[in-house]
mmCIF file of C-alpha atoms in Angstrom:
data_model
loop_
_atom_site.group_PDB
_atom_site.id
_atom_site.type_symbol
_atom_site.label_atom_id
_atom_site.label_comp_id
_atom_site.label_asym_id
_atom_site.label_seq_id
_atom_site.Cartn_x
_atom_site.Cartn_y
_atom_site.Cartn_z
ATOM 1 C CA UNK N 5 154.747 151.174 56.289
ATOM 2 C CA UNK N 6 154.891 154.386 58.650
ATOM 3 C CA UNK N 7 158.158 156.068 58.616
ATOM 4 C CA UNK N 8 159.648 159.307 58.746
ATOM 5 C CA UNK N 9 160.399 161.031 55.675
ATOM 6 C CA UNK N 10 163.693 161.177 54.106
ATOM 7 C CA UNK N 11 164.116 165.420 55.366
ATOM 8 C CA UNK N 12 164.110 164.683 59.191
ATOM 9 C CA UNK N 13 166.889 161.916 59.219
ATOM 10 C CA UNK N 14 169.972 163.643 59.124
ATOM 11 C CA UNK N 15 168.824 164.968 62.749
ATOM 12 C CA UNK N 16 167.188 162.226 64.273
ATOM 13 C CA UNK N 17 167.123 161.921 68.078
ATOM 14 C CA UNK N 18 166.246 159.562 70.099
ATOM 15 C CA UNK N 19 163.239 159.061 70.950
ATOM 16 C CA UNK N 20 162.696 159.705 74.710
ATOM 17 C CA UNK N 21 161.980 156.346 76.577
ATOM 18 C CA UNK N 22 158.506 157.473 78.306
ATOM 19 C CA UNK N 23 157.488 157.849 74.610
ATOM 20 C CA UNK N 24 157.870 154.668 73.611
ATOM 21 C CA UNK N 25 154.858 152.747 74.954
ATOM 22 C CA UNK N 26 152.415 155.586 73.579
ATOM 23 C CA UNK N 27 153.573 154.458 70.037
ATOM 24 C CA UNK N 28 152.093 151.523 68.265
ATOM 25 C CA UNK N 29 153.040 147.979 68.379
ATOM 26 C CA UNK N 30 154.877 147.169 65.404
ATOM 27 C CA UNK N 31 151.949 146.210 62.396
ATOM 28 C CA UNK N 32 153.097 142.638 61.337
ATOM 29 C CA UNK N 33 150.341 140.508 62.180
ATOM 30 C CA UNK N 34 148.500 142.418 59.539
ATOM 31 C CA UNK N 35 150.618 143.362 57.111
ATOM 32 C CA UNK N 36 153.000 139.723 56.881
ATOM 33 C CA UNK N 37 152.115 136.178 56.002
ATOM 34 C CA UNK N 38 151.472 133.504 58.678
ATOM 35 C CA UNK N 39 155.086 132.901 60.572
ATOM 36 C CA UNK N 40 156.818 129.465 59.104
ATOM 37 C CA UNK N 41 158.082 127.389 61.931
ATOM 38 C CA UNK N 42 160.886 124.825 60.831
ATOM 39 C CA UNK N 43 161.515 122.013 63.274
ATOM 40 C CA UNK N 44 162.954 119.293 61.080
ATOM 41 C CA UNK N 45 165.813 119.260 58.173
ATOM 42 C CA UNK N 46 162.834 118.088 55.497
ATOM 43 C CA UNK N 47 161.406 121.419 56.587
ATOM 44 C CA UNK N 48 164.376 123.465 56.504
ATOM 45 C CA UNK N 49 165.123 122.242 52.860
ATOM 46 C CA UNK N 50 161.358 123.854 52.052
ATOM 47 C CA UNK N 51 162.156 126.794 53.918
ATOM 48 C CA UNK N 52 165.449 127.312 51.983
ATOM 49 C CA UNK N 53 163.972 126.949 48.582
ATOM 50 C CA UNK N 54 160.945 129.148 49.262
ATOM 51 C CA UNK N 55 163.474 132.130 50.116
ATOM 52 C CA UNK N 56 165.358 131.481 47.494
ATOM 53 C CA UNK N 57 162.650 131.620 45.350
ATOM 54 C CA UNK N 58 161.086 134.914 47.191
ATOM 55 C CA UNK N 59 164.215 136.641 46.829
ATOM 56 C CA UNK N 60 164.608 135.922 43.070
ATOM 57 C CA UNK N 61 160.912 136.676 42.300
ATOM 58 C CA UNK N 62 161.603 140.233 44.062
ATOM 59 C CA UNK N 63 157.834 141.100 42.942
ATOM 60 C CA UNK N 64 156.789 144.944 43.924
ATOM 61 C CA UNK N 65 155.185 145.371 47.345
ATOM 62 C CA UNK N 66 156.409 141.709 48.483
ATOM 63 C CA UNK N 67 159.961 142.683 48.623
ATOM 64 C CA UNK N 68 160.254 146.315 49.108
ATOM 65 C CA UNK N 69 163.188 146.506 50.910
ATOM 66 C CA UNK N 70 164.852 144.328 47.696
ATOM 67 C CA UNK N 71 163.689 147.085 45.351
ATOM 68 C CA UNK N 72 164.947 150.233 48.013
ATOM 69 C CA UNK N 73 168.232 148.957 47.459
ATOM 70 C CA UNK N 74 168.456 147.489 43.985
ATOM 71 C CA UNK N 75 168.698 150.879 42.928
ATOM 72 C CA UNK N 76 171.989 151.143 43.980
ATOM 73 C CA UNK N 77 173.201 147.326 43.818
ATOM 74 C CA UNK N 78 171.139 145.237 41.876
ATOM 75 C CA UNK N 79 173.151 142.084 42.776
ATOM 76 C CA UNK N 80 172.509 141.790 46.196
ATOM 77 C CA UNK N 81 169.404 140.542 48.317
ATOM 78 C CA UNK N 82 168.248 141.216 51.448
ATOM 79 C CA UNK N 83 166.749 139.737 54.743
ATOM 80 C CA UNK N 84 166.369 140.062 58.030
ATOM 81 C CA UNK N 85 168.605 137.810 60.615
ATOM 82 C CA UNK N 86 168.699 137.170 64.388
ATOM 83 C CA UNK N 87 168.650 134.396 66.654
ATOM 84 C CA UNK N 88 166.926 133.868 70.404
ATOM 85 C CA UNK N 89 169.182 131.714 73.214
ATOM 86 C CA UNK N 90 168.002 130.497 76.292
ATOM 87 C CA UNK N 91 168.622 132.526 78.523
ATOM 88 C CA UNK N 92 171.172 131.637 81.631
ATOM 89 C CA UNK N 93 171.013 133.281 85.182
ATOM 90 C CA UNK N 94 173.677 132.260 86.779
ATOM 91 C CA UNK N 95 177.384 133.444 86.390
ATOM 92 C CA UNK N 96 180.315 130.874 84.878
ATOM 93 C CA UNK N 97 180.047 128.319 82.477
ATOM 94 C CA UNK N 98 179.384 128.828 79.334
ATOM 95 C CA UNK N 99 176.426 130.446 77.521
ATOM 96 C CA UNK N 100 173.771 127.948 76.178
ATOM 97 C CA UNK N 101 173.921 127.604 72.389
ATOM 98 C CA UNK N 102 171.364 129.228 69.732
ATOM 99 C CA UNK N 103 168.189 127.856 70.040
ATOM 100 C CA UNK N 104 166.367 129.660 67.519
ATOM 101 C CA UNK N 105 167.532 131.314 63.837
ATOM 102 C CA UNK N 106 165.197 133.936 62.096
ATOM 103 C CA UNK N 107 165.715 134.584 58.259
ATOM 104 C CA UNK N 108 162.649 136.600 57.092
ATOM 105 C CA UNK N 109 161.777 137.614 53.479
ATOM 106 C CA UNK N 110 159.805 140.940 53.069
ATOM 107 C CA UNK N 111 156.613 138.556 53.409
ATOM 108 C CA UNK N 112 157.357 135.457 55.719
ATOM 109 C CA UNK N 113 159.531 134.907 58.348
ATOM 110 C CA UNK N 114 160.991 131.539 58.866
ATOM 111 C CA UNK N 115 161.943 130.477 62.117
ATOM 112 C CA UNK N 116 164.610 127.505 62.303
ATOM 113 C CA UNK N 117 164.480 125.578 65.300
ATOM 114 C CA UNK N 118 168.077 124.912 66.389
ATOM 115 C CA UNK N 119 167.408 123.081 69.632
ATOM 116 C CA UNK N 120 164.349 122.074 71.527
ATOM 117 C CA UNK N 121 163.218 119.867 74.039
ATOM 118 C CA UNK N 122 161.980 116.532 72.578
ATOM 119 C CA UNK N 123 163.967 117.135 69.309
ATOM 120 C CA UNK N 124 165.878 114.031 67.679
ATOM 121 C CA UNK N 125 168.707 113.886 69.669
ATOM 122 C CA UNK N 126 170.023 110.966 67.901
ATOM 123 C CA UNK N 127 169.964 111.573 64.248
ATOM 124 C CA UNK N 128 172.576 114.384 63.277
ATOM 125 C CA UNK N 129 170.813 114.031 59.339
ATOM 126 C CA UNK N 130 166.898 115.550 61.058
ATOM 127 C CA UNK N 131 168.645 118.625 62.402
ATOM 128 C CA UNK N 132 167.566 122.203 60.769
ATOM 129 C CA UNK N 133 171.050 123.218 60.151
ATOM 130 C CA UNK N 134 171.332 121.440 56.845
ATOM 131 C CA UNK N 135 173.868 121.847 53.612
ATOM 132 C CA UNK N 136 171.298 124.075 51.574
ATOM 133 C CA UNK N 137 170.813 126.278 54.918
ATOM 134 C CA UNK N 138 174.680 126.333 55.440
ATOM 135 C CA UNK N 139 175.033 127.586 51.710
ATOM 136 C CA UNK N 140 172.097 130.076 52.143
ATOM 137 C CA UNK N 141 173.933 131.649 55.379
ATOM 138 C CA UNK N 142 177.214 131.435 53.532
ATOM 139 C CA UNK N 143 176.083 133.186 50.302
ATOM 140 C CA UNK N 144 177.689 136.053 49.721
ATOM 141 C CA UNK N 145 174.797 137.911 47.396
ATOM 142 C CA UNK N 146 172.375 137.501 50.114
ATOM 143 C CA UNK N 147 172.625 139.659 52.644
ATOM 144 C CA UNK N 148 171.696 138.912 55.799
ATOM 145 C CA UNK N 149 170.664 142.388 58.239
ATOM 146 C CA UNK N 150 170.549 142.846 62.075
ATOM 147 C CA UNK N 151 172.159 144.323 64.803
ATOM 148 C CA UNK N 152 175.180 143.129 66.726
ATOM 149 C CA UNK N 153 174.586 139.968 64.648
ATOM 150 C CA UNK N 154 177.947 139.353 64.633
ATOM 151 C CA UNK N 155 178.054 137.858 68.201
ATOM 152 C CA UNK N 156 175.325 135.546 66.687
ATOM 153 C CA UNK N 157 177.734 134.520 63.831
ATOM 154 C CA UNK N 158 180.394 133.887 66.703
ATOM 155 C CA UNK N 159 177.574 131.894 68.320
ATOM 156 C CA UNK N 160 176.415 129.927 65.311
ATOM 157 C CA UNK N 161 180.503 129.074 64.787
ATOM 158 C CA UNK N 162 180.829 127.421 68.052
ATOM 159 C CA UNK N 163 178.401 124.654 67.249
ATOM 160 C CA UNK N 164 178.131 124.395 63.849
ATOM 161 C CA UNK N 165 182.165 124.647 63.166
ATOM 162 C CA UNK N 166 184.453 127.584 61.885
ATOM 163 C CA UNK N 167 182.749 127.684 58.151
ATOM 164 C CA UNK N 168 179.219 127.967 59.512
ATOM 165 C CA UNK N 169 178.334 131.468 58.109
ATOM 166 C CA UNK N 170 180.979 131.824 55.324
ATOM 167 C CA UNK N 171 183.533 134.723 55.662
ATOM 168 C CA UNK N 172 180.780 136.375 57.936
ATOM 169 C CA UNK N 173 181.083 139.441 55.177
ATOM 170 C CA UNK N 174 177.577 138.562 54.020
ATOM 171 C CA UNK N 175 175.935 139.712 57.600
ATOM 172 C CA UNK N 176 175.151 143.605 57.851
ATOM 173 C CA UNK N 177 175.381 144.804 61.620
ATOM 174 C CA UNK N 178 173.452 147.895 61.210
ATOM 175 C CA UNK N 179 174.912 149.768 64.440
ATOM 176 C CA UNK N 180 177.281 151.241 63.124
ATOM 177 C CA UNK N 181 175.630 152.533 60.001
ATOM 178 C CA UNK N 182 173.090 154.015 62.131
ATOM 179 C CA UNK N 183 175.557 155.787 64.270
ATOM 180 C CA UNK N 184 176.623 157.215 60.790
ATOM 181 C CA UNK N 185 173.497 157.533 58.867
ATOM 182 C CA UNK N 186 172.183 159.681 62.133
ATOM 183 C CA UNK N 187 174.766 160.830 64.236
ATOM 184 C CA UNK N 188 172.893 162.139 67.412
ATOM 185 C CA UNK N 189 171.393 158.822 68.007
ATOM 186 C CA UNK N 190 172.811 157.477 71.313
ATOM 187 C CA UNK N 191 170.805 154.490 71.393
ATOM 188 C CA UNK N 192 171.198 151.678 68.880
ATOM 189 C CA UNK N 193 169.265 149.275 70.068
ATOM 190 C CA UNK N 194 166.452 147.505 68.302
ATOM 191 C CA UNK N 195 164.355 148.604 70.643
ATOM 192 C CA UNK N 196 164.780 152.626 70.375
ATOM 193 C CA UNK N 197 165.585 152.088 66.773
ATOM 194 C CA UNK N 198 162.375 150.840 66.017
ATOM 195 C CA UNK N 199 160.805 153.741 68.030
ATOM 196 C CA UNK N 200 162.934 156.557 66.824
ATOM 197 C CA UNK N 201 162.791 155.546 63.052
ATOM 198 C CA UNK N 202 159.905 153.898 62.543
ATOM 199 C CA UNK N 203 157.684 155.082 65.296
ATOM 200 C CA UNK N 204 156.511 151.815 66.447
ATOM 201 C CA UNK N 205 156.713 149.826 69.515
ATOM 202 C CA UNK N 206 158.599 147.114 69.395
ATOM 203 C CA UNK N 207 157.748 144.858 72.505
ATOM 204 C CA UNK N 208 160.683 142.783 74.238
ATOM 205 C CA UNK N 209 158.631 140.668 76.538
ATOM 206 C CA UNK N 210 159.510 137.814 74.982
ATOM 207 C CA UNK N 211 163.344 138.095 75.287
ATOM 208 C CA UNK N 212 163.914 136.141 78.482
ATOM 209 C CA UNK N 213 161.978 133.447 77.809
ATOM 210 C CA UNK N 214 163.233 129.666 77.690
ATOM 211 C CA UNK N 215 163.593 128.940 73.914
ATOM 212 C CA UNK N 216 164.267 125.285 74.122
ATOM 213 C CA UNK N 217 160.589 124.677 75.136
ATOM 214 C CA UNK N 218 158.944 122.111 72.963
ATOM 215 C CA UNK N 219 156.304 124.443 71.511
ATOM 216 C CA UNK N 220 156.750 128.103 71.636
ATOM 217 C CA UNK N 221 154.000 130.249 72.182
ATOM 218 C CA UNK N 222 152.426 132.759 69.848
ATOM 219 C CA UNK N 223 153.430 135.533 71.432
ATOM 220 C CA UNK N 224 157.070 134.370 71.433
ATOM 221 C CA UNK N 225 156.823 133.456 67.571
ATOM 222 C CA UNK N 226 155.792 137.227 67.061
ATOM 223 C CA UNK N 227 158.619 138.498 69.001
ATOM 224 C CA UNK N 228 161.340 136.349 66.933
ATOM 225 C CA UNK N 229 159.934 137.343 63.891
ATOM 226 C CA UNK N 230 159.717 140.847 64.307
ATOM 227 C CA UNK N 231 163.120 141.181 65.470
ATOM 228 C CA UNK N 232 163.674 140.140 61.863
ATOM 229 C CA UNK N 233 161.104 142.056 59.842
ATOM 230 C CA UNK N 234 161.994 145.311 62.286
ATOM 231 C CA UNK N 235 165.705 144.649 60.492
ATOM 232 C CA UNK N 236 164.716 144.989 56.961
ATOM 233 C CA UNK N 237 162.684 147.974 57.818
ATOM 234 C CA UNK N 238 165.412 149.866 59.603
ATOM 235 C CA UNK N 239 167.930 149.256 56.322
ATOM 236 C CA UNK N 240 164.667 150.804 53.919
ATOM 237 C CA UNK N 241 165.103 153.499 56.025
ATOM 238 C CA UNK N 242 168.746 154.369 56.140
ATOM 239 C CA UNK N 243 169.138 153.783 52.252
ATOM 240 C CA UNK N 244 165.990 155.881 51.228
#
């Protein structure tokens, strides 16, 4: 993966926004498995166990960002975490709930479909949020990495109850340890992070779409899972 080396960090600035479009577009649809779409709780229970099983197998080149920072905790694991709403543009009311989870692996990104038009209403058992996902979010040796993710733990809490998420201390908000790690950076959003660190082009197209749809499009699978890959990327960074 293209990133700066480890000398220039300390003084990273950001990168001004009339440079950003000249960079290019993040390189996942080359470099990461086909995106796993998870629509049903027989599903989710396949998705669980395969990152499970990723994360144990923590084999060389497939989990990179695993290895960066086993070297200084080798108990933890690491992926990236975000989730995509439907969007509402009107004022009052409250906000529409999560309709969309990433968890991605250094390889796949799964995408958990947490409402959707013609979805099973009826049966609370064929929902993605299932026990084995619960425990997965919960897990406290698993970390899961974003930014401002903790308004999507808040989020997560208001429909799936108080213990949705565990503690929360398992989910890394990397804001702040950017504004640390480099100090003149005045913009921590994904966005400019993405640019500024990893000097690619992370698109945001995709952010106002409607993500209850029944089927999303390709172009909005790429965005979700990006915004998770981008994640574990930024956190490779800041610890090498």
């Amino acid at each position: 993966n293209q990133r700066l080396d480890s000398g220039s960090h300390s003084d990273l600035d950001d990168l001004p926004k009339e440079k950003i479009n000249a960079l290019p577009d993040v390189p996942y649809d080359k470099t990461k498995k086909p995106i796993v779409i998870v629509s049903n709780a027989a599903a989710s229970e396949r998705a669980v166990a395969e990152i499970r099983a990723q994360l144990s197998s923590d084999n060389g080149e497939n989990n990179s960002m695993n290895n960066t920072t086993r070297q200084t905790n080798g108990r933890f694991h690491y992926i990236g975490f975000d989730t995509e709403t439907r969007p509402k543009f009107h004022k009052g009311g409250e906000e529409h709930p999560p309709a969309l989870m990433q968890l991605a692996t250094g390889t796949t990104a799964y995408l958990f479909r947490l409402k959707y038009q013609g979805m099973n209403q009826k049966s609370k058992h064929d929902g993605v949020m299932t026990k084995s996902l619960l425990q997965l979010l919960s897990d406290p040796d698993i970390i899961k990495v974003g930014i401002g993710i903790h308004k999507d733990v808040k989020d997560l809490r208001r429909v799936y109850g108080k213990s949705c998420c565990g503690d929360g201390t398992s989910f890394l908000d990397l804001e702040p340890v950017v504004k640390v790690r480099w100090p003149r950076i005045e913009r921590p959003g994904l966005r400019n992070l993405t640019a500024t660190v990893l000097q690619w082009k992370l698109s945001k197209a995709q952010q106002k779409k409607n993500w209850e749809v029944k089927r999303l499009t390709t172009a909005m699978e790429a965005y979700a899972a990006a915004d998770a890959w981008v994640a574990l990327d930024l956190l490779a960074a800041i610890v090498r």
